[in-house]
Structure formats: structure tokens, C-alpha cells
PDB file of C-alpha atoms in Angstrom:
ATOM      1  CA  UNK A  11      -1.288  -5.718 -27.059  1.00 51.00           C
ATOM      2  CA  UNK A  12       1.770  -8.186 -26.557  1.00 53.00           C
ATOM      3  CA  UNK A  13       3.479  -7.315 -23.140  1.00 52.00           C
ATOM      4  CA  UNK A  14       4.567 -10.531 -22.519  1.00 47.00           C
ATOM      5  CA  UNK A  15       5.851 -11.078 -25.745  1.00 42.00           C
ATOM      6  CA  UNK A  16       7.636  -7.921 -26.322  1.00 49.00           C
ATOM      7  CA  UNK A  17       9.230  -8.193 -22.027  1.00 47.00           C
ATOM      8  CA  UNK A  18      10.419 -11.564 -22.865  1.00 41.00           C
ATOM      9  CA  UNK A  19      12.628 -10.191 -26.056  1.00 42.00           C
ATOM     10  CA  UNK A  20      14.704  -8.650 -23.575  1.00 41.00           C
ATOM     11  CA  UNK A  21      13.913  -8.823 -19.703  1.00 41.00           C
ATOM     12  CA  UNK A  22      14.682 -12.444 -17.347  1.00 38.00           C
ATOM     13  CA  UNK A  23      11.503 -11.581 -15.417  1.00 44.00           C
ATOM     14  CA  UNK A  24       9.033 -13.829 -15.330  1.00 48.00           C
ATOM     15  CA  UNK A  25       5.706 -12.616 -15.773  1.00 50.00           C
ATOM     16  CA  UNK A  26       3.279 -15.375 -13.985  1.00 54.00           C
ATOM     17  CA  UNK A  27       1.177 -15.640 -10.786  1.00 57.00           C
ATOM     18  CA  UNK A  28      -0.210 -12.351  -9.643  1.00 58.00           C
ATOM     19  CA  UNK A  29       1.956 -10.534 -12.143  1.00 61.00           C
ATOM     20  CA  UNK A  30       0.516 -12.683 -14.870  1.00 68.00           C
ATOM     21  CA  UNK A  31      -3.501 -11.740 -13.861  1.00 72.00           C
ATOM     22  CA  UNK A  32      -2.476  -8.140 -14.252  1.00 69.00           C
ATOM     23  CA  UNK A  33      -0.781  -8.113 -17.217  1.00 72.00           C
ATOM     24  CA  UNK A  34      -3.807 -10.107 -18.947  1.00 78.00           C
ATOM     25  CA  UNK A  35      -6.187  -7.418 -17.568  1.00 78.00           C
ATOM     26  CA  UNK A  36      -3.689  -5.047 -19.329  1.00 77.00           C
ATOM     27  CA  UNK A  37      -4.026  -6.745 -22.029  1.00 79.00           C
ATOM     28  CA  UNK A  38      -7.551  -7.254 -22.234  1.00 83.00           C
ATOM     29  CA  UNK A  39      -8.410  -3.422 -21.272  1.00 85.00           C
ATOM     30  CA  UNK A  40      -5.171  -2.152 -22.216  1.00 84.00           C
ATOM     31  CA  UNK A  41      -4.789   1.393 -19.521  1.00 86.00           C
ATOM     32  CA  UNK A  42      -8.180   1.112 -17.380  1.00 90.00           C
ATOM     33  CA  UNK A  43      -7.081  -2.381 -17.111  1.00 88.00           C
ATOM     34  CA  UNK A  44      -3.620  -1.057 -15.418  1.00 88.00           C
ATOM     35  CA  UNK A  45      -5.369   0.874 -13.470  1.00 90.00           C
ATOM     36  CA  UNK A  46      -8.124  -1.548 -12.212  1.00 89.00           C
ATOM     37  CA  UNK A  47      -4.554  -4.233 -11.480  1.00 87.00           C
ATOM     38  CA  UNK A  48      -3.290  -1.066  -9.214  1.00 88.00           C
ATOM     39  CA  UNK A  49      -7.076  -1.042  -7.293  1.00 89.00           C
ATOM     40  CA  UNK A  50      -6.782  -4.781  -6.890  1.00 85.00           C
ATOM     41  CA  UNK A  51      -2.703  -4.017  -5.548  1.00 81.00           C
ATOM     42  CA  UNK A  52      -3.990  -2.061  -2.774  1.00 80.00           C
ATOM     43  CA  UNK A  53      -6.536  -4.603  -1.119  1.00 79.00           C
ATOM     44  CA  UNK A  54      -4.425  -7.431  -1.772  1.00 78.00           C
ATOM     45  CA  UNK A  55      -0.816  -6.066  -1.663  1.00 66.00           C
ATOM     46  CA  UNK A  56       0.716  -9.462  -2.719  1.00 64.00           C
ATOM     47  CA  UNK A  57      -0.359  -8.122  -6.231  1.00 67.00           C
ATOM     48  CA  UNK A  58       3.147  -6.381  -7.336  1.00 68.00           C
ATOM     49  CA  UNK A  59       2.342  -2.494  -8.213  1.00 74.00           C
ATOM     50  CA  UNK A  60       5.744  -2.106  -8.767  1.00 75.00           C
ATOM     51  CA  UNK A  61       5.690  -4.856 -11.854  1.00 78.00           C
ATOM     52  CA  UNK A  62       2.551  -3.232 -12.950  1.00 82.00           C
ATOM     53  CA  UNK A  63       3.875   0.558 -12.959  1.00 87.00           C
ATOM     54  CA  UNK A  64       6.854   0.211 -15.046  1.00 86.00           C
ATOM     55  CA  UNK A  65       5.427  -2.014 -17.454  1.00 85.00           C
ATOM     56  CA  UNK A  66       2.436   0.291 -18.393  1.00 87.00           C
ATOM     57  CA  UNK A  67       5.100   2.843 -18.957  1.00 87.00           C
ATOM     58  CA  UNK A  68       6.756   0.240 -21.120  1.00 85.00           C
ATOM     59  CA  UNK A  69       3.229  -0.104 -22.511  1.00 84.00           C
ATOM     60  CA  UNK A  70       3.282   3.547 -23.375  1.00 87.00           C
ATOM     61  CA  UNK A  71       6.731   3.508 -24.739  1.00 87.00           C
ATOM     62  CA  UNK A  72       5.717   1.006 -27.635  1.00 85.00           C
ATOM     63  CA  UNK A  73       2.809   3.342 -28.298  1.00 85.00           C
ATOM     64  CA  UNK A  74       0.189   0.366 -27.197  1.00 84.00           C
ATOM     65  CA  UNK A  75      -1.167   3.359 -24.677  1.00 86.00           C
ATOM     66  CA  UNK A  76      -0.871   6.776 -24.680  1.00 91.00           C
ATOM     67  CA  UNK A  77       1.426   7.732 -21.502  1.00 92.00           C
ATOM     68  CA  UNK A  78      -1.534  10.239 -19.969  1.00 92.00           C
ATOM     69  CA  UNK A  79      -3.612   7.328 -20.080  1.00 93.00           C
ATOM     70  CA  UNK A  80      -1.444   5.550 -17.931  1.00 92.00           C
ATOM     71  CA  UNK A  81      -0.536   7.818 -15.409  1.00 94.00           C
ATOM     72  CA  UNK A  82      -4.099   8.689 -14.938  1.00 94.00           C
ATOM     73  CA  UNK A  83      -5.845   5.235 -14.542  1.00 94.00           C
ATOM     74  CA  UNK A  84      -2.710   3.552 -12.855  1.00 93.00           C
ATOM     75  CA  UNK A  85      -3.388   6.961 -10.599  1.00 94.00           C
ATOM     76  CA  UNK A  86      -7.121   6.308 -10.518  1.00 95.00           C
ATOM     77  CA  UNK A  87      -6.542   2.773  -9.691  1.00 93.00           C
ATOM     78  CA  UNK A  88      -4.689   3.769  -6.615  1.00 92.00           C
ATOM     79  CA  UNK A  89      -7.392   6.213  -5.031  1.00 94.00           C
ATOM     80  CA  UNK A  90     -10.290   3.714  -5.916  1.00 94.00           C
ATOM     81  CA  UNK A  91      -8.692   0.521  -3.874  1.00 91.00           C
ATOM     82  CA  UNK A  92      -7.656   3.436  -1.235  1.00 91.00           C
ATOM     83  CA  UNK A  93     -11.265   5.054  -0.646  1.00 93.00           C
ATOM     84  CA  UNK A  94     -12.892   0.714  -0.343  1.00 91.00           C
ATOM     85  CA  UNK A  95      -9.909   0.419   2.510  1.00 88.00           C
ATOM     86  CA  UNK A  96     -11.041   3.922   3.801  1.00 91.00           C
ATOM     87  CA  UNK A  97     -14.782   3.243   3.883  1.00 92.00           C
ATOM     88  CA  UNK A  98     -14.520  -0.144   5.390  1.00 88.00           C
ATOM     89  CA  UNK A  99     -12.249   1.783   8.089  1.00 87.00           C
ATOM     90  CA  UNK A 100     -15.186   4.108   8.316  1.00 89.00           C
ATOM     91  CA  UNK A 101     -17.851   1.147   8.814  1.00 89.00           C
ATOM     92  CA  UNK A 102     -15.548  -0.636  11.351  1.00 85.00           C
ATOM     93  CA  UNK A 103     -15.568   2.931  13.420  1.00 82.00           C
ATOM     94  CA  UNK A 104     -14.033   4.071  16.506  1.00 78.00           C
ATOM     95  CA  UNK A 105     -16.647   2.452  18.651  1.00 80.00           C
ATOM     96  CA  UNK A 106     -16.524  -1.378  17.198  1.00 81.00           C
ATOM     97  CA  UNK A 107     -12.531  -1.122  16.901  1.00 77.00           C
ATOM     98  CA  UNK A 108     -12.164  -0.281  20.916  1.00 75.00           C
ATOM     99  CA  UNK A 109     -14.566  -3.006  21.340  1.00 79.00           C
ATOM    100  CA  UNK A 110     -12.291  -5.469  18.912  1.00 75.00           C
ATOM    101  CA  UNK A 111      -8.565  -4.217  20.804  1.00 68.00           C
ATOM    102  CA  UNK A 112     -10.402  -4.796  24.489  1.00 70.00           C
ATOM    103  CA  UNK A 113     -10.719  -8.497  23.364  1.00 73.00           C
ATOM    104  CA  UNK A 114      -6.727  -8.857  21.692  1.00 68.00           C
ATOM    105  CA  UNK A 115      -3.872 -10.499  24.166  1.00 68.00           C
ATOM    106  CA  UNK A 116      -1.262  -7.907  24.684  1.00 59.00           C
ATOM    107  CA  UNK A 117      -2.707  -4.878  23.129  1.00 64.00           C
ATOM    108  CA  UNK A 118      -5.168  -2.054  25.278  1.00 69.00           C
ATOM    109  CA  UNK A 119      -6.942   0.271  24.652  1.00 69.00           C
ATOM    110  CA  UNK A 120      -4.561   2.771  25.931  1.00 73.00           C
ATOM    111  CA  UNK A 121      -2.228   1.742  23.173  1.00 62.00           C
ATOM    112  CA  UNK A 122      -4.912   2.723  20.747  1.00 68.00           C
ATOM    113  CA  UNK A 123      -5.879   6.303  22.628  1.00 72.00           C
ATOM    114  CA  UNK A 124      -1.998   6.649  22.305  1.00 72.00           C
ATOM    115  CA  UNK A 125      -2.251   5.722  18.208  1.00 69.00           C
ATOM    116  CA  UNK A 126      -5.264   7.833  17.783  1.00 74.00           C
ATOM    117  CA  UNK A 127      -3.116  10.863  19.445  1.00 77.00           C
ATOM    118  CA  UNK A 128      -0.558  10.002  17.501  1.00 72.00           C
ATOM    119  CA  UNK A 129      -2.507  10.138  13.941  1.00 80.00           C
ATOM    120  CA  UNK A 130      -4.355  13.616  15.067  1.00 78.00           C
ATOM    121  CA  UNK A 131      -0.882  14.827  14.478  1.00 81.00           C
ATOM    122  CA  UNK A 132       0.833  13.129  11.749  1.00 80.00           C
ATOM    123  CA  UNK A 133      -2.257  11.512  10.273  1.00 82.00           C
ATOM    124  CA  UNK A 134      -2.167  14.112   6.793  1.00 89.00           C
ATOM    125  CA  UNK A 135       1.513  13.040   6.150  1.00 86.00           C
ATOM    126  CA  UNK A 136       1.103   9.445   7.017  1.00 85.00           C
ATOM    127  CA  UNK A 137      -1.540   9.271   4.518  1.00 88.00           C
ATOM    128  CA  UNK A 138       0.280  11.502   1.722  1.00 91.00           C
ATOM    129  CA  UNK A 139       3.533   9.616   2.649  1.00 86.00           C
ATOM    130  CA  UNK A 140       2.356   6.486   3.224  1.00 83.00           C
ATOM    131  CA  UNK A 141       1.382   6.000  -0.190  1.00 84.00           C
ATOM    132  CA  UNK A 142       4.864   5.675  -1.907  1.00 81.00           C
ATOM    133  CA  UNK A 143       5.705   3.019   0.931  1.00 80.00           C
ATOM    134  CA  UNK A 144       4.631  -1.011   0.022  1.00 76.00           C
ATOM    135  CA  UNK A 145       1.960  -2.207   2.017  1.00 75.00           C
ATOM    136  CA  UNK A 146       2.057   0.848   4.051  1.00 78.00           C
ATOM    137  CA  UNK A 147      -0.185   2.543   1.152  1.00 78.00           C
ATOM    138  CA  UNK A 148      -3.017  -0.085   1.739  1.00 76.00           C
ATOM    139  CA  UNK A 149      -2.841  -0.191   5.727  1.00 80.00           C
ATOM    140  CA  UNK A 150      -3.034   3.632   6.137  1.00 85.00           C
ATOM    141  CA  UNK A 151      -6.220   3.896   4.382  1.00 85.00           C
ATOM    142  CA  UNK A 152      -7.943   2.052   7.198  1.00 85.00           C
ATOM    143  CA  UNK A 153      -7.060   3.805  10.203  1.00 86.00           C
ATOM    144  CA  UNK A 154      -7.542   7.202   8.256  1.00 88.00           C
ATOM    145  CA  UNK A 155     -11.320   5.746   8.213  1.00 88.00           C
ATOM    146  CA  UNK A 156     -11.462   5.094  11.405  1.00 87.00           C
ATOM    147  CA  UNK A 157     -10.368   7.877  13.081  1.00 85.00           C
ATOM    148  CA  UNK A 158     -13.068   9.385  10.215  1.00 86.00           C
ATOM    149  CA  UNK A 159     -10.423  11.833   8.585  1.00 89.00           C
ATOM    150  CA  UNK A 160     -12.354  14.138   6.170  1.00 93.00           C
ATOM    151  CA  UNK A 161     -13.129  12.255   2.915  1.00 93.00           C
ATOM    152  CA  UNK A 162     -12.414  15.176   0.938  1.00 93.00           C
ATOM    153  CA  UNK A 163      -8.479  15.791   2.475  1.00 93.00           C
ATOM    154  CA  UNK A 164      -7.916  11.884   2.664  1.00 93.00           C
ATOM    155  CA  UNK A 165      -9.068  12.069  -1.157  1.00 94.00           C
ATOM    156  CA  UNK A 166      -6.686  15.140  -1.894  1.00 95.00           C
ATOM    157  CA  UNK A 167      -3.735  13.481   0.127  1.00 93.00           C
ATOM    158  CA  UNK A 168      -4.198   9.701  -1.421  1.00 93.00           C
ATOM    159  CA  UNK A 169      -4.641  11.722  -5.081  1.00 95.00           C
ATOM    160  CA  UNK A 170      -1.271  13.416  -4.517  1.00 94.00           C
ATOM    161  CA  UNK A 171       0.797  10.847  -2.584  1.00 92.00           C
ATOM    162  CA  UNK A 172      -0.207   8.225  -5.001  1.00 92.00           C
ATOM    163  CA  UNK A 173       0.252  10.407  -8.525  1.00 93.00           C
ATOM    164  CA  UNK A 174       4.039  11.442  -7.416  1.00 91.00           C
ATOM    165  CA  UNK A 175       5.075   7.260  -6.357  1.00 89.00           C
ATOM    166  CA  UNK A 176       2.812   6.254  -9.680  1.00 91.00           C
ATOM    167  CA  UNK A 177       4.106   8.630 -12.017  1.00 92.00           C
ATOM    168  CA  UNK A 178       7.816   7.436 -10.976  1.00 88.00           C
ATOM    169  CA  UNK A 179       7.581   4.142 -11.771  1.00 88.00           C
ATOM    170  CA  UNK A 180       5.467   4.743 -14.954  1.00 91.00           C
ATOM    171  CA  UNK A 181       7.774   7.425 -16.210  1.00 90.00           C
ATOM    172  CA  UNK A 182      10.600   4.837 -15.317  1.00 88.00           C
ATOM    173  CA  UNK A 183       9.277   1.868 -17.340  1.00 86.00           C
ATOM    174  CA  UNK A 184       8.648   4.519 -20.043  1.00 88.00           C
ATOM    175  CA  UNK A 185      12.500   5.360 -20.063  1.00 84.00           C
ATOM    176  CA  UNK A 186      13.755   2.095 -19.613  1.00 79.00           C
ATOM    177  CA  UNK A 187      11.208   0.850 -22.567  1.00 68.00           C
ATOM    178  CA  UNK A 188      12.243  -3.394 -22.651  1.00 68.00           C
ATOM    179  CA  UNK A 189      14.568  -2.808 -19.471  1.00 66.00           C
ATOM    180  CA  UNK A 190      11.580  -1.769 -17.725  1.00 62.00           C
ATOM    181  CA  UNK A 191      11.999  -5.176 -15.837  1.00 61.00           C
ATOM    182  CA  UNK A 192      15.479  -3.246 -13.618  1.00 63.00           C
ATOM    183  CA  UNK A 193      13.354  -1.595 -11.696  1.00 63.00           C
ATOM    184  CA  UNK A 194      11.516  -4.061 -10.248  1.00 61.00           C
ATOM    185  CA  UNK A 195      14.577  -5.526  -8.294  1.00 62.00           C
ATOM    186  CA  UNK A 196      15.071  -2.347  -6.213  1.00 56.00           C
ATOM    187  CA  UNK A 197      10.943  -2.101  -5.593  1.00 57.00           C
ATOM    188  CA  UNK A 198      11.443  -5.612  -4.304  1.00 61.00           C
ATOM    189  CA  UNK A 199      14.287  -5.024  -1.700  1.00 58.00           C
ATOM    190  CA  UNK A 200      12.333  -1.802  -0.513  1.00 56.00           C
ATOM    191  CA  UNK A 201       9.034  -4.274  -0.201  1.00 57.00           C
ATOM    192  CA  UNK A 202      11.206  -6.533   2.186  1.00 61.00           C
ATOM    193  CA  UNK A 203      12.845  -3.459   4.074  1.00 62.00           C
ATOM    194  CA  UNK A 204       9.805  -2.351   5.187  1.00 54.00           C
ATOM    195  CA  UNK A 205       8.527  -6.257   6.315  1.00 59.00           C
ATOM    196  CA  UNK A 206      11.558  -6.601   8.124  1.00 66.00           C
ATOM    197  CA  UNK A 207      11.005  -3.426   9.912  1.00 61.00           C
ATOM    198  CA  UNK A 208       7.665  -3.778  10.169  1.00 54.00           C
ATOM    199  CA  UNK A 209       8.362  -7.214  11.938  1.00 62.00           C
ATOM    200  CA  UNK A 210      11.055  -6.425  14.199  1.00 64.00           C
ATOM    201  CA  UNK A 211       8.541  -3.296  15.591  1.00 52.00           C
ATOM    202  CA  UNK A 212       6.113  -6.005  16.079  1.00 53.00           C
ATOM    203  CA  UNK A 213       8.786  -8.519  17.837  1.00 65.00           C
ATOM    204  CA  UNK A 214       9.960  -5.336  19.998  1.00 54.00           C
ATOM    205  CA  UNK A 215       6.623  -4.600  21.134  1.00 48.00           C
ATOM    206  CA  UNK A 216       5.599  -8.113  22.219  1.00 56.00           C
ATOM    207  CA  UNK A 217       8.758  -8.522  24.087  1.00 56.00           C
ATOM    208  CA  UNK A 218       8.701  -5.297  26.030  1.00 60.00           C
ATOM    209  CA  UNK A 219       4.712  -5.686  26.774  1.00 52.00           C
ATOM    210  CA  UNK A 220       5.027  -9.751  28.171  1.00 58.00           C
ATOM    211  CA  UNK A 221       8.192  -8.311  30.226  1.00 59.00           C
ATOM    212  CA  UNK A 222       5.736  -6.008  31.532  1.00 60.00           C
ATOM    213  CA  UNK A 223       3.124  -7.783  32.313  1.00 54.00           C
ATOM    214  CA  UNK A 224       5.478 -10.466  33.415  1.00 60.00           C
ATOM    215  CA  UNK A 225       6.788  -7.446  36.086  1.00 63.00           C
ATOM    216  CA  UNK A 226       3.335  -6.388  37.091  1.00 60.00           C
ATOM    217  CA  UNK A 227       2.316 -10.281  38.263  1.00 64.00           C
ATOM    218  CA  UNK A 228       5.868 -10.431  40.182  1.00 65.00           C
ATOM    219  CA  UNK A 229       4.771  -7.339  42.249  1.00 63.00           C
ATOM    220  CA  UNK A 230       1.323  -8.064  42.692  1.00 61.00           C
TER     221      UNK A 230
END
């Protein structure tokens, strides 16, 4: 299997770093080896599923896999890295985590009897949902252990969520065949959407909760 030769016929994007590890274990394992990349994606999200995706459907378009083979390992790949993130959220356990939040400046463990309430409710569709969102996908998986969701529903939900976000971006690299490499540009701004999001929450919260502790020395 060539990727990198046959990407570089007709696609700018440079395939090195990260990128490069998982298109050698393509490569070297040709569609488990996708789906092993997508595994590794979800512990260490700096590993770029949505490079990885696209280009096993590009994969598929030159016939170097069959296209079932990778929508079900890149799919396989997802709910094996999810169920490690789960488990170690399972091993941490409600018990050790109120212990760990007790000890953290600015957080209490009110804030985490309000995120436990809030994850009784919404904790199915964060899971199902969270999995087409980057770096969501591998962050829900932990709390879902913690809060010891049913393996067999977090399995269903992380099997579903992750074959409909998968399946896109494989079917999409399979379309574009050697301009599988346009997708990766919109992936990207979506990636730094949600980390600029993600960051002002955080910037919000640790405003409002100093202001409020600042308050609560002023009238004591």
C-alpha cells in the first residue's frame, strides 16, 4: 500500500508527525491498522482522526481495502480506545474523584454533585453525541465511567455515535478519492471551535468563581 505516494500526486497536505505514525500503521496492517490509529486518536486526541478517516476511505477507493473493512475497524478502533477511557473512569470511581475535586483550587464538590445531576439526565446523549465532537469523544468516556453508566448502553451508544461520525468521513475520503485531503480543513476549524469554546467556558468559570469567593471574604 502507497498512501503517501498516491496523496502526494494530488493533495498539498503533508502527511508527517502524528499523521505520519498512522498512515505507516495503515500501511503496515492496511484496515486493522486504521482502526488501531483511531484507538490510539481517542487516548491521545492530538492524533488527527479526521486525517485518518478520509484517507482509509481514499484507501478503499484505490481498492488497497475493501470499504466494509474500513468502516468496521476505523469503527472498532473508536469503541476500543472509548471502553480503556471508560474503564479507567470506572477504576478512578465516584469515591476517589470527590476525594481528588476536595483537594482542586476553585472547584467543590458541589460543582461535581451539580455535574453528576446533570449527566443522570443527559448522560445517554452526551455519550452518543459526544462522539462526532473532537476531543469531546475521548473526555466523555471518562465521566460515563465514573458515574458507572451501564457498560452494555455506554457500549451501544459509543457503537452508534461513533459508526454515524466514522462512516462520514470514510464515505467522504471514498468520494473525494485523491481530494480526500479537502476535508480535513473543515475537521480542523471544527477541532479549534470547540477549544475555543471549551476555553472561554473554562475562563468564564474561573472569573465568576474568584469574584465569588473574592465577595464571600469582603462580607465575612
Amino acid at each position: 500500500m502507497d498512501l503517501i505516494l498516491g496523496a502526494s500526486q494530488s493533495s498539498t497536505v503533508e502527511l508527517d508527525g502524528l499523521a505520519g505514525l498512522a498512515v505507516d500503521l495503515m500501511e503496515l496492517l492496511g484496515a486493522p491498522g486504521a482502526g488501531l490509529a483511531v484507538a490510539a486518536e481517542n487516548l491521545f486526541p492530538p492524533i488527527p482522526s479526521e486525517v485518518i478517516l478520509p484517507l482509509a476511505g481514499f484507501a478503499a477507493s484505490r481498492g488497497e481495502i475493501s470499504l466494509g473493512a474500513a468502516l468496521l475497524w476505523t469503527t472498532l478502533g473508536s469503541i476500543i480506545g472509548a471502553l480503556l477511557l471508560y474503564f479507567i473512569g470506572r477504576a478512578v470511581g465516584r469515591r476517589r474523584m470527590y476525594a481528588l475535586v476536595a483537594k482542586m483550587p476553585l472547584v467543590t464538590t458541589t460543582d461535581l454533585e451539580r455535574s453528576e445531576e446533570w449527566f443522570s439526565r443527559h448522560g445517554a446523549k452526551a455519550v452518543f453525541l459526544g462522539r462526532m465532537v473532537p476531543l469531546v469523544r475521548s473526555l466523555v468516556s471518562v465521566p460515563a465511567g465514573v458515574e458507572a453508566m451501564p457498560p452494555g448502553r455506554f457500549l451501544l451508544l459509543t457503537a452508534a455515535g461513533s459508526a454515524l461520525w466514522n462512516s462520514a468521513f470514510v464515505l467522504a475520503g471514498y468520494g473525494l478519492g485523491e481530494n480526500w485531503g479537502a476535508v480535513e480543513p473543515y475537521a480542523d476549524v471544527l477541532q479549534k471551535l470547540v477549544i475555543v469554546v471549551g476555553a472561554v467556558a473554562v475562563t468564564l468559570f474561573v472569573v465568576r468563581r474568584v469574584r465569588s469567593l473574592r465577595a464571600r471574604r469582603v462580607g465575612s
